[in-house]
mmCIF file of C-alpha atoms in Angstrom:
data_model
loop_
_atom_site.group_PDB
_atom_site.id
_atom_site.type_symbol
_atom_site.label_atom_id
_atom_site.label_comp_id
_atom_site.label_asym_id
_atom_site.label_seq_id
_atom_site.Cartn_x
_atom_site.Cartn_y
_atom_site.Cartn_z
ATOM 1 C CA MET A 12 -86.660 -17.559 81.705
ATOM 2 C CA SER A 13 -86.970 -13.627 81.552
ATOM 3 C CA LYS A 14 -87.935 -11.957 84.791
ATOM 4 C CA ASP A 15 -89.568 -9.000 83.297
ATOM 5 C CA HIS A 16 -92.438 -10.482 81.955
ATOM 6 C CA THR A 17 -90.961 -9.656 78.352
ATOM 7 C CA LEU A 18 -92.838 -11.965 75.749
ATOM 8 C CA SER A 19 -90.822 -13.978 73.516
ATOM 9 C CA ASP A 20 -91.401 -14.204 69.945
ATOM 10 C CA GLU A 21 -93.354 -17.143 69.831
ATOM 11 C CA HIS A 22 -95.714 -15.935 72.661
ATOM 12 C CA GLU A 23 -96.205 -12.654 71.267
ATOM 13 C CA GLU A 24 -97.124 -14.223 67.753
ATOM 14 C CA LEU A 25 -99.466 -16.517 69.228
ATOM 15 C CA ARG A 26 -101.057 -13.559 71.195
ATOM 16 C CA ARG A 27 -101.502 -11.762 68.076
ATOM 17 C CA THR A 28 -103.115 -14.755 66.193
ATOM 18 C CA VAL A 29 -105.732 -15.379 68.881
ATOM 19 C CA GLU A 30 -106.435 -11.334 69.221
ATOM 20 C CA GLU A 31 -107.292 -11.747 65.146
ATOM 21 C CA PHE A 32 -109.383 -15.010 65.865
ATOM 22 C CA ALA A 33 -111.438 -13.336 68.449
ATOM 23 C CA HIS A 34 -112.282 -10.256 66.367
ATOM 24 C CA ASP A 35 -112.537 -12.030 63.113
ATOM 25 C CA VAL A 36 -114.165 -14.980 64.190
ATOM 26 C CA VAL A 37 -115.790 -15.101 67.536
ATOM 27 C CA ALA A 38 -117.060 -11.474 68.192
ATOM 28 C CA PRO A 39 -119.339 -11.535 64.625
ATOM 29 C CA LYS A 40 -120.983 -14.983 65.959
ATOM 30 C CA ILE A 41 -120.866 -15.065 69.594
ATOM 31 C CA GLY A 42 -123.611 -12.767 70.489
ATOM 32 C CA ASP A 43 -126.414 -14.954 68.611
ATOM 33 C CA PHE A 44 -124.993 -18.117 70.512
ATOM 34 C CA TYR A 45 -125.346 -16.446 73.812
ATOM 35 C CA GLU A 46 -128.776 -14.977 73.172
ATOM 36 C CA ARG A 47 -129.884 -18.317 72.314
ATOM 37 C CA HIS A 48 -128.132 -19.816 75.512
ATOM 38 C CA GLU A 49 -126.455 -22.357 72.843
ATOM 39 C CA PHE A 50 -122.983 -23.652 73.146
ATOM 40 C CA PRO A 51 -120.876 -22.721 69.990
ATOM 41 C CA TYR A 52 -119.659 -25.749 68.131
ATOM 42 C CA GLU A 53 -118.441 -24.391 65.435
ATOM 43 C CA ILE A 54 -116.252 -21.967 67.296
ATOM 44 C CA VAL A 55 -114.954 -24.885 69.493
ATOM 45 C CA ARG A 56 -113.969 -26.770 66.405
ATOM 46 C CA GLU A 57 -112.108 -24.024 64.951
ATOM 47 C CA MET A 58 -109.869 -23.600 68.315
ATOM 48 C CA GLY A 59 -109.725 -27.233 68.172
ATOM 49 C CA ARG A 60 -107.874 -27.063 64.620
ATOM 50 C CA MET A 61 -105.863 -23.849 65.857
ATOM 51 C CA GLY A 62 -104.477 -26.310 68.610
ATOM 52 C CA LEU A 63 -105.550 -24.071 71.424
ATOM 53 C CA PHE A 64 -106.852 -26.825 73.639
ATOM 54 C CA GLY A 65 -103.207 -28.589 73.044
ATOM 55 C CA LEU A 66 -101.456 -25.111 74.135
ATOM 56 C CA PRO A 67 -99.622 -26.307 77.264
ATOM 57 C CA PHE A 68 -99.341 -29.926 76.376
ATOM 58 C CA PRO A 69 -96.416 -32.139 74.800
ATOM 59 C CA GLU A 70 -96.453 -32.839 71.233
ATOM 60 C CA GLU A 71 -96.295 -36.458 72.233
ATOM 61 C CA TYR A 72 -99.745 -36.275 73.447
ATOM 62 C CA GLY A 73 -101.031 -34.282 70.592
ATOM 63 C CA GLY A 74 -100.419 -31.160 72.298
ATOM 64 C CA MET A 75 -98.722 -27.951 70.622
ATOM 65 C CA GLY A 76 -95.420 -28.084 72.951
ATOM 66 C CA GLY A 77 -95.973 -24.851 74.943
ATOM 67 C CA ASP A 78 -96.511 -23.866 78.227
ATOM 68 C CA TYR A 79 -99.189 -22.281 80.861
ATOM 69 C CA LEU A 80 -98.164 -19.016 79.764
ATOM 70 C CA ALA A 81 -99.217 -19.329 76.297
ATOM 71 C CA LEU A 82 -102.763 -20.820 77.494
ATOM 72 C CA CYS A 83 -103.183 -17.948 79.720
ATOM 73 C CA LEU A 84 -102.226 -15.444 76.637
ATOM 74 C CA ALA A 85 -105.073 -16.830 74.691
ATOM 75 C CA LEU A 86 -107.390 -16.664 77.492
ATOM 76 C CA GLU A 87 -106.807 -12.974 78.018
ATOM 77 C CA GLU A 88 -107.604 -12.293 74.207
ATOM 78 C CA LEU A 89 -110.706 -14.662 73.640
ATOM 79 C CA ALA A 90 -112.149 -13.077 77.175
ATOM 80 C CA ARG A 91 -111.726 -9.273 75.601
ATOM 81 C CA VAL A 92 -114.494 -10.426 73.063
ATOM 82 C CA ASP A 93 -116.384 -12.928 75.203
ATOM 83 C CA SER A 94 -116.123 -14.998 78.216
ATOM 84 C CA SER A 95 -118.218 -18.010 77.296
ATOM 85 C CA VAL A 96 -115.587 -19.031 74.647
ATOM 86 C CA ALA A 97 -112.885 -18.197 77.113
ATOM 87 C CA ILE A 98 -114.087 -20.426 79.944
ATOM 88 C CA THR A 99 -114.736 -23.456 77.621
ATOM 89 C CA LEU A 100 -111.171 -22.975 76.806
ATOM 90 C CA GLU A 101 -110.150 -22.879 80.174
ATOM 91 C CA ALA A 102 -112.059 -25.247 81.763
ATOM 92 C CA GLY A 103 -111.318 -27.599 79.122
ATOM 93 C CA ILE A 104 -107.495 -27.290 79.401
ATOM 94 C CA SER A 105 -107.173 -26.479 83.160
ATOM 95 C CA LEU A 106 -109.933 -28.529 84.546
ATOM 96 C CA GLY A 107 -110.329 -31.464 81.870
ATOM 97 C CA ALA A 108 -107.248 -32.496 80.454
ATOM 98 C CA MET A 109 -104.472 -31.021 83.119
ATOM 99 C CA PRO A 110 -105.538 -33.463 85.509
ATOM 100 C CA VAL A 111 -105.121 -36.520 83.327
ATOM 101 C CA PHE A 112 -101.667 -34.922 82.633
ATOM 102 C CA ARG A 113 -100.681 -34.013 85.997
ATOM 103 C CA PHE A 114 -101.386 -37.248 87.745
ATOM 104 C CA GLY A 115 -102.659 -39.797 85.152
ATOM 105 C CA THR A 116 -100.941 -43.161 84.203
ATOM 106 C CA GLU A 117 -98.929 -43.235 80.786
ATOM 107 C CA GLU A 118 -101.846 -45.421 79.668
ATOM 108 C CA GLN A 119 -104.360 -43.083 80.572
ATOM 109 C CA LYS A 120 -102.589 -40.013 78.984
ATOM 110 C CA ARG A 121 -102.255 -41.929 75.642
ATOM 111 C CA ALA A 122 -106.024 -42.789 76.001
ATOM 112 C CA TRP A 123 -107.342 -39.386 76.528
ATOM 113 C CA LEU A 124 -104.917 -36.664 75.618
ATOM 114 C CA PRO A 125 -104.954 -36.674 72.158
ATOM 115 C CA LYS A 126 -108.644 -36.185 71.650
ATOM 116 C CA LEU A 127 -108.766 -33.724 74.346
ATOM 117 C CA CYS A 128 -105.661 -31.456 72.916
ATOM 118 C CA ALA A 129 -107.442 -31.762 69.421
ATOM 119 C CA GLY A 130 -110.653 -30.477 70.938
ATOM 120 C CA GLU A 131 -112.502 -33.221 69.485
ATOM 121 C CA MET A 132 -113.388 -33.997 72.913
ATOM 122 C CA LEU A 133 -113.922 -31.893 76.185
ATOM 123 C CA GLY A 134 -113.390 -33.194 79.667
ATOM 124 C CA ALA A 135 -114.877 -31.881 82.983
ATOM 125 C CA PHE A 136 -113.818 -31.269 86.752
ATOM 126 C CA GLY A 137 -115.992 -33.022 89.129
ATOM 127 C CA LEU A 138 -115.296 -31.332 92.402
ATOM 128 C CA THR A 139 -118.168 -28.825 93.647
ATOM 129 C CA GLU A 140 -121.124 -30.529 95.072
ATOM 130 C CA PRO A 141 -124.718 -28.852 96.607
ATOM 131 C CA GLY A 142 -123.252 -29.010 100.070
ATOM 132 C CA ALA A 143 -119.525 -28.535 99.640
ATOM 133 C CA GLY A 144 -118.546 -25.262 97.466
ATOM 134 C CA SER A 145 -115.788 -23.692 99.083
ATOM 135 C CA ASP A 146 -115.326 -26.403 101.589
ATOM 136 C CA ALA A 147 -114.155 -29.437 98.878
ATOM 137 C CA GLY A 148 -113.117 -31.391 102.038
ATOM 138 C CA GLY A 149 -116.809 -31.875 102.585
ATOM 139 C CA THR A 150 -117.188 -34.080 99.652
ATOM 140 C CA ARG A 151 -120.221 -36.425 100.189
ATOM 141 C CA THR A 152 -119.919 -38.167 96.582
ATOM 142 C CA THR A 153 -118.516 -41.987 97.503
ATOM 143 C CA ALA A 154 -116.733 -44.390 95.674
ATOM 144 C CA VAL A 155 -116.474 -48.081 97.123
ATOM 145 C CA ARG A 156 -113.727 -50.694 95.757
ATOM 146 C CA GLU A 157 -115.735 -53.770 94.379
ATOM 147 C CA GLY A 158 -113.108 -55.982 92.857
ATOM 148 C CA ASP A 159 -111.865 -54.638 89.790
ATOM 149 C CA GLU A 160 -114.380 -51.859 89.891
ATOM 150 C CA TRP A 161 -115.146 -48.508 91.501
ATOM 151 C CA VAL A 162 -119.103 -47.920 92.467
ATOM 152 C CA ILE A 163 -119.625 -44.363 92.590
ATOM 153 C CA ASN A 164 -122.760 -42.157 94.272
ATOM 154 C CA GLY A 165 -123.364 -38.796 94.647
ATOM 155 C CA THR A 166 -123.917 -35.508 92.990
ATOM 156 C CA LYS A 167 -122.013 -32.725 91.706
ATOM 157 C CA CYS A 168 -123.162 -29.163 90.628
ATOM 158 C CA PHE A 169 -121.815 -26.263 88.404
ATOM 159 C CA ILE A 170 -119.788 -28.423 86.690
ATOM 160 C CA THR A 171 -118.155 -26.870 83.016
ATOM 161 C CA ASN A 172 -118.090 -28.493 79.698
ATOM 162 C CA SER A 173 -119.839 -31.509 81.401
ATOM 163 C CA GLY A 174 -122.883 -32.004 79.174
ATOM 164 C CA THR A 175 -121.868 -31.032 75.571
ATOM 165 C CA ASP A 176 -122.138 -33.516 72.850
ATOM 166 C CA ILE A 177 -118.199 -33.675 72.597
ATOM 167 C CA THR A 178 -118.035 -34.331 76.592
ATOM 168 C CA GLY A 179 -115.861 -37.311 76.934
ATOM 169 C CA LEU A 180 -114.971 -37.615 80.639
ATOM 170 C CA VAL A 181 -115.563 -36.260 83.870
ATOM 171 C CA THR A 182 -113.068 -36.447 87.062
ATOM 172 C CA VAL A 183 -114.796 -36.721 89.982
ATOM 173 C CA THR A 184 -113.746 -36.631 93.613
ATOM 174 C CA ALA A 185 -115.183 -38.975 95.800
ATOM 175 C CA VAL A 186 -114.324 -40.317 99.719
ATOM 176 C CA THR A 187 -112.943 -43.803 99.240
ATOM 177 C CA GLY A 188 -111.857 -44.378 102.866
ATOM 178 C CA ARG A 189 -111.345 -42.690 106.240
ATOM 179 C CA THR A 190 -108.203 -41.845 108.158
ATOM 180 C CA ASP A 191 -107.488 -43.281 111.725
ATOM 181 C CA ASP A 192 -108.700 -40.206 112.982
ATOM 182 C CA GLY A 193 -112.041 -40.258 110.919
ATOM 183 C CA ARG A 194 -111.073 -37.624 108.225
ATOM 184 C CA PRO A 195 -112.319 -38.477 104.842
ATOM 185 C CA GLN A 196 -109.442 -39.903 101.995
ATOM 186 C CA ILE A 197 -110.629 -38.273 98.849
ATOM 187 C CA SER A 198 -109.690 -39.820 95.732
ATOM 188 C CA SER A 199 -110.002 -38.972 91.808
ATOM 189 C CA ILE A 200 -111.845 -41.122 89.614
ATOM 190 C CA ILE A 201 -112.459 -40.789 85.563
ATOM 191 C CA VAL A 202 -115.787 -41.277 84.522
ATOM 192 C CA PRO A 203 -116.438 -41.829 80.823
ATOM 193 C CA SER A 204 -119.336 -39.919 79.464
ATOM 194 C CA GLY A 205 -122.384 -42.322 78.904
ATOM 195 C CA THR A 206 -121.595 -44.901 81.973
ATOM 196 C CA PRO A 207 -124.672 -46.318 83.141
ATOM 197 C CA GLY A 208 -126.095 -44.258 86.143
ATOM 198 C CA PHE A 209 -124.149 -41.237 85.430
ATOM 199 C CA THR A 210 -126.955 -38.732 84.406
ATOM 200 C CA VAL A 211 -126.310 -35.003 83.304
ATOM 201 C CA ALA A 212 -129.009 -33.013 84.126
ATOM 202 C CA PRO A 213 -130.388 -30.142 81.746
ATOM 203 C CA ALA A 214 -128.155 -26.953 81.502
ATOM 204 C CA TYR A 215 -128.742 -24.417 84.190
ATOM 205 C CA SER A 216 -130.345 -21.292 83.180
ATOM 206 C CA LYS A 217 -127.567 -18.457 84.251
ATOM 207 C CA VAL A 218 -127.119 -14.721 84.825
ATOM 208 C CA GLY A 219 -123.973 -14.849 82.235
ATOM 209 C CA TRP A 220 -121.595 -17.078 80.079
ATOM 210 C CA ASN A 221 -124.721 -18.344 78.353
ATOM 211 C CA ALA A 222 -123.017 -19.735 75.587
ATOM 212 C CA SER A 223 -120.914 -22.071 77.868
ATOM 213 C CA ASP A 224 -122.062 -25.494 79.254
ATOM 214 C CA THR A 225 -122.817 -25.882 83.031
ATOM 215 C CA ARG A 226 -124.447 -28.808 84.495
ATOM 216 C CA GLU A 227 -125.318 -30.612 87.713
ATOM 217 C CA LEU A 228 -124.277 -34.383 87.470
ATOM 218 C CA SER A 229 -125.631 -37.299 89.511
ATOM 219 C CA PHE A 230 -124.216 -40.713 90.140
ATOM 220 C CA ALA A 231 -126.146 -43.720 91.095
ATOM 221 C CA ASP A 232 -123.939 -47.022 91.582
ATOM 222 C CA VAL A 233 -121.969 -46.079 88.910
ATOM 223 C CA ARG A 234 -119.095 -48.752 88.016
ATOM 224 C CA VAL A 235 -116.046 -47.634 86.170
ATOM 225 C CA PRO A 236 -112.931 -50.053 86.099
ATOM 226 C CA ALA A 237 -110.314 -50.044 89.187
ATOM 227 C CA ALA A 238 -107.902 -48.735 86.673
ATOM 228 C CA ASN A 239 -109.823 -45.209 86.095
ATOM 229 C CA LEU A 240 -108.180 -43.767 89.320
ATOM 230 C CA LEU A 241 -106.391 -40.884 88.879
ATOM 231 C CA GLY A 242 -103.115 -40.509 90.392
ATOM 232 C CA GLU A 243 -102.644 -41.991 94.256
ATOM 233 C CA GLU A 244 -105.708 -43.411 96.054
ATOM 234 C CA GLY A 245 -106.515 -40.683 98.983
ATOM 235 C CA ARG A 246 -104.686 -38.040 97.346
ATOM 236 C CA GLY A 247 -107.657 -36.608 95.296
ATOM 237 C CA TYR A 248 -108.083 -33.415 97.320
ATOM 238 C CA ALA A 249 -104.247 -32.310 97.154
ATOM 239 C CA GLN A 250 -104.104 -33.213 93.586
ATOM 240 C CA PHE A 251 -107.131 -30.797 92.886
ATOM 241 C CA LEU A 252 -105.666 -28.197 94.978
ATOM 242 C CA ARG A 253 -102.574 -28.079 92.823
ATOM 243 C CA ILE A 254 -105.061 -27.732 89.659
ATOM 244 C CA LEU A 255 -106.710 -24.825 91.355
ATOM 245 C CA ASP A 256 -103.629 -23.295 92.033
ATOM 246 C CA GLU A 257 -102.713 -23.164 88.500
ATOM 247 C CA GLY A 258 -106.347 -22.270 87.379
ATOM 248 C CA ARG A 259 -106.435 -19.177 89.397
ATOM 249 C CA ILE A 260 -103.528 -17.826 87.096
ATOM 250 C CA ALA A 261 -105.703 -18.746 84.223
ATOM 251 C CA ILE A 262 -108.749 -17.039 85.563
ATOM 252 C CA ALA A 263 -106.897 -13.936 86.525
ATOM 253 C CA ALA A 264 -105.936 -13.869 82.683
ATOM 254 C CA LEU A 265 -109.762 -14.377 81.756
ATOM 255 C CA SER A 266 -110.358 -11.774 83.843
ATOM 256 C CA THR A 267 -108.031 -9.168 82.862
ATOM 257 C CA GLY A 268 -109.339 -10.067 79.029
ATOM 258 C CA LEU A 269 -112.694 -9.091 80.344
ATOM 259 C CA ALA A 270 -111.434 -5.839 81.976
ATOM 260 C CA GLN A 271 -109.453 -4.812 78.703
ATOM 261 C CA GLY A 272 -112.406 -5.709 76.377
ATOM 262 C CA CYS A 273 -114.393 -3.221 78.673
ATOM 263 C CA VAL A 274 -111.903 -0.564 78.005
ATOM 264 C CA ASP A 275 -111.968 -1.444 74.288
ATOM 265 C CA GLU A 276 -115.731 -1.039 74.066
ATOM 266 C CA SER A 277 -115.825 2.098 75.829
ATOM 267 C CA VAL A 278 -112.860 3.738 73.903
ATOM 268 C CA LYS A 279 -114.773 2.959 70.921
ATOM 269 C CA TYR A 280 -118.178 4.232 71.851
ATOM 270 C CA ALA A 281 -116.791 7.360 73.763
ATOM 271 C CA LYS A 282 -115.573 8.382 69.942
ATOM 272 C CA GLU A 283 -118.547 7.519 68.068
ATOM 273 C CA ARG A 284 -121.197 8.804 70.545
ATOM 274 C CA ARG A 285 -121.941 12.217 70.132
ATOM 275 C CA ALA A 286 -123.835 14.468 72.583
ATOM 276 C CA PHE A 287 -124.555 18.241 72.860
ATOM 277 C CA GLY A 288 -122.672 18.697 69.458
ATOM 278 C CA ARG A 289 -119.199 16.442 69.993
ATOM 279 C CA PRO A 290 -117.958 13.257 71.134
ATOM 280 C CA ILE A 291 -118.643 12.202 74.707
ATOM 281 C CA GLY A 292 -115.213 11.262 74.923
ATOM 282 C CA ASP A 293 -114.018 14.800 75.027
ATOM 283 C CA ASN A 294 -115.955 15.051 78.582
ATOM 284 C CA GLN A 295 -112.843 14.809 80.957
ATOM 285 C CA ALA A 296 -115.023 12.659 83.427
ATOM 286 C CA LEU A 297 -115.432 10.301 81.118
ATOM 287 C CA GLN A 298 -111.978 10.464 79.922
ATOM 288 C CA PHE A 299 -110.928 9.714 83.454
ATOM 289 C CA LYS A 300 -113.539 6.998 84.055
ATOM 290 C CA ILE A 301 -111.911 5.233 80.900
ATOM 291 C CA ALA A 302 -108.644 5.828 81.950
ATOM 292 C CA ASP A 303 -109.016 4.399 85.653
ATOM 293 C CA MET A 304 -110.170 1.338 83.649
ATOM 294 C CA GLU A 305 -107.416 0.748 81.524
ATOM 295 C CA MET A 306 -105.148 1.591 84.778
ATOM 296 C CA ARG A 307 -106.746 -1.178 86.435
ATOM 297 C CA ALA A 308 -106.563 -3.925 83.361
ATOM 298 C CA TYR A 309 -102.878 -2.831 83.379
ATOM 299 C CA MET A 310 -102.315 -3.595 86.833
ATOM 300 C CA ALA A 311 -103.807 -6.991 86.415
ATOM 301 C CA ARG A 312 -102.120 -8.195 83.393
ATOM 302 C CA VAL A 313 -98.932 -7.627 85.718
ATOM 303 C CA GLY A 314 -100.313 -9.826 88.487
ATOM 304 C CA TRP A 315 -101.340 -12.725 86.051
ATOM 305 C CA ARG A 316 -98.141 -12.275 84.390
ATOM 306 C CA ASP A 317 -95.857 -12.722 87.181
ATOM 307 C CA ALA A 318 -97.762 -15.580 88.704
ATOM 308 C CA ALA A 319 -97.427 -17.348 85.483
ATOM 309 C CA PHE A 320 -93.615 -16.860 85.193
ATOM 310 C CA ARG A 321 -93.189 -17.535 88.510
ATOM 311 C CA LEU A 322 -94.909 -21.092 87.526
ATOM 312 C CA LEU A 323 -92.674 -21.510 84.445
ATOM 313 C CA ARG A 324 -89.642 -20.727 86.431
ATOM 314 C CA GLY A 325 -90.526 -23.602 89.176
ATOM 315 C CA GLU A 326 -90.894 -21.076 91.781
ATOM 316 C CA ARG A 327 -93.615 -20.770 94.379
ATOM 317 C CA PHE A 328 -96.554 -19.061 92.995
ATOM 318 C CA LYS A 329 -99.829 -19.617 95.225
ATOM 319 C CA LYS A 330 -99.713 -16.533 96.966
ATOM 320 C CA GLU A 331 -99.317 -14.649 93.568
ATOM 321 C CA ALA A 332 -101.735 -16.519 91.915
ATOM 322 C CA ALA A 333 -104.115 -16.111 94.839
ATOM 323 C CA MET A 334 -103.604 -12.447 94.401
ATOM 324 C CA ALA A 335 -103.942 -12.249 91.019
ATOM 325 C CA LYS A 336 -107.178 -13.985 91.007
ATOM 326 C CA LEU A 337 -108.633 -11.652 93.462
ATOM 327 C CA TYR A 338 -107.346 -8.500 91.832
ATOM 328 C CA SER A 339 -108.180 -9.227 88.333
ATOM 329 C CA SER A 340 -111.622 -10.731 89.467
ATOM 330 C CA THR A 341 -112.404 -7.349 91.435
ATOM 331 C CA ILE A 342 -111.392 -4.920 88.767
ATOM 332 C CA ALA A 343 -113.294 -6.956 86.112
ATOM 333 C CA VAL A 344 -116.527 -6.368 87.947
ATOM 334 C CA ASP A 345 -115.495 -2.554 88.518
ATOM 335 C CA ASN A 346 -114.918 -2.366 84.698
ATOM 336 C CA ALA A 347 -117.674 -4.115 83.412
ATOM 337 C CA ARG A 348 -119.846 -1.598 85.825
ATOM 338 C CA GLU A 349 -118.334 1.524 84.542
ATOM 339 C CA ALA A 350 -118.398 0.253 81.016
ATOM 340 C CA THR A 351 -122.129 -0.140 81.301
ATOM 341 C CA GLN A 352 -122.253 3.597 82.788
ATOM 342 C CA VAL A 353 -120.394 4.722 79.807
ATOM 343 C CA HIS A 354 -122.728 3.428 77.435
ATOM 344 C CA GLY A 355 -125.497 4.754 79.335
ATOM 345 C CA GLY A 356 -129.121 3.309 78.075
ATOM 346 C CA TYR A 357 -127.245 1.383 75.349
ATOM 347 C CA GLY A 358 -125.129 -0.262 77.834
ATOM 348 C CA PHE A 359 -128.254 -2.221 79.052
ATOM 349 C CA MET A 360 -129.074 -3.864 75.666
ATOM 350 C CA ASN A 361 -127.872 -7.013 75.265
ATOM 351 C CA GLU A 362 -126.729 -6.197 71.652
ATOM 352 C CA TYR A 363 -123.777 -4.367 73.027
ATOM 353 C CA PRO A 364 -120.922 -6.516 74.246
ATOM 354 C CA VAL A 365 -120.468 -4.654 77.399
ATOM 355 C CA ALA A 366 -123.875 -5.792 78.517
ATOM 356 C CA ARG A 367 -123.133 -9.324 78.055
ATOM 357 C CA MET A 368 -119.594 -8.166 79.936
ATOM 358 C CA TRP A 369 -121.404 -7.074 83.188
ATOM 359 C CA ARG A 370 -123.593 -10.418 83.358
ATOM 360 C CA ASP A 371 -120.154 -12.648 82.636
ATOM 361 C CA SER A 372 -118.172 -10.447 85.319
ATOM 362 C CA LYS A 373 -119.568 -11.475 88.641
ATOM 363 C CA ILE A 374 -118.973 -15.270 88.312
ATOM 364 C CA LEU A 375 -115.230 -14.348 88.421
ATOM 365 C CA GLU A 376 -115.589 -13.159 91.988
ATOM 366 C CA ILE A 377 -117.081 -16.792 92.914
ATOM 367 C CA GLY A 378 -115.375 -19.738 90.282
ATOM 368 C CA GLU A 379 -112.356 -21.360 91.026
ATOM 369 C CA GLY A 380 -112.119 -20.031 94.416
ATOM 370 C CA THR A 381 -114.086 -17.343 96.160
ATOM 371 C CA SER A 382 -112.555 -13.772 96.944
ATOM 372 C CA GLU A 383 -113.117 -14.587 100.610
ATOM 373 C CA VAL A 384 -111.417 -18.189 99.716
ATOM 374 C CA GLN A 385 -108.405 -16.150 97.872
ATOM 375 C CA ARG A 386 -107.739 -13.847 100.950
ATOM 376 C CA MET A 387 -107.899 -16.808 103.456
ATOM 377 C CA LEU A 388 -104.834 -18.228 101.039
ATOM 378 C CA ILE A 389 -102.982 -14.934 100.819
ATOM 379 C CA ALA A 390 -103.383 -14.981 104.586
ATOM 380 C CA ARG A 391 -101.915 -18.268 105.207
ATOM 381 C CA GLU A 392 -98.991 -17.747 102.942
ATOM 382 C CA LEU A 393 -98.146 -14.690 105.216
ATOM 383 C CA GLY A 394 -97.891 -17.045 107.934
ATOM 384 C CA LEU A 395 -101.128 -15.882 109.620
ATOM 385 C CA THR A 396 -103.249 -19.078 110.444
ATOM 386 C CA GLY A 397 -106.178 -19.801 112.590
#
């Protein structure tokens, strides 16, 4: 594996293919979906036909036989145009299908992965609760074993891809017991959509990501087979920490895409918009602003690719993933703010992509680990505790 972050011919071909798809298919349509707060089933189906939902999974389960770098390259290119579509793919793979692939039994993999890889079905990741966000260890949802079934009670919130017409499962973290010193033992359990007692609330009214699906879930005496346990009982929290470590690289790539998209739109507008008889891009103050935006996007790309290459080489990557996620999400917000400024009044109009990017950027500093959590992780990796 190369250590200079050079893309293979296959990776570069994939990147170009997704770039073309984003500009030719997503860009002309997504604005209308976004304004209507409507899930873009047509676009998602096309992504499934392209094999994007199966990118990092083996062919034996219906995947494309690629890797996590391939996924991240696709996410960056999609997010250059729209983050709702990008987060639908990221959550569908990293949070929906990946837990099944990483920790599922062979039977579970063969039951769920083919449709998830084809994009015919979406999976969701039920971790966050109203009283347990960053403190995932504070989970209150419970699962009690009764014979050959788990009985689940509790609530999850802010769950992506959980209420679409093609959502097939939610993997739920729940307390299944206590250690000798009283600490909760958390396990992961697959809950198929439509299971009695499993209620999906109406979609949230959100600031951004308006063409993606995000909902609250409730479980009232939900019964699923004991065989739906994902991985080892009591290891659910540790399992999801691994999933989140990888997911941070994906969110960093997505954030980088949004930051680069802000550059793309600003350069285009600066060349077209005229004031005082010349393009506004002739003004050095504006040139410097856009140059700084490009620099930030470039450095964010270097960061997430370094973390991704470490993951592929089997090296430790927790610190690098946290740094990449922290930096890229921060500069995504910075670039979105500056792109709006470059566009002036038009940057405040939803018909311009930068308005959508501005609205979409803030959640990147919150989702899959807040900026504060990333700093905690980095400090711990440096040996600082307490």
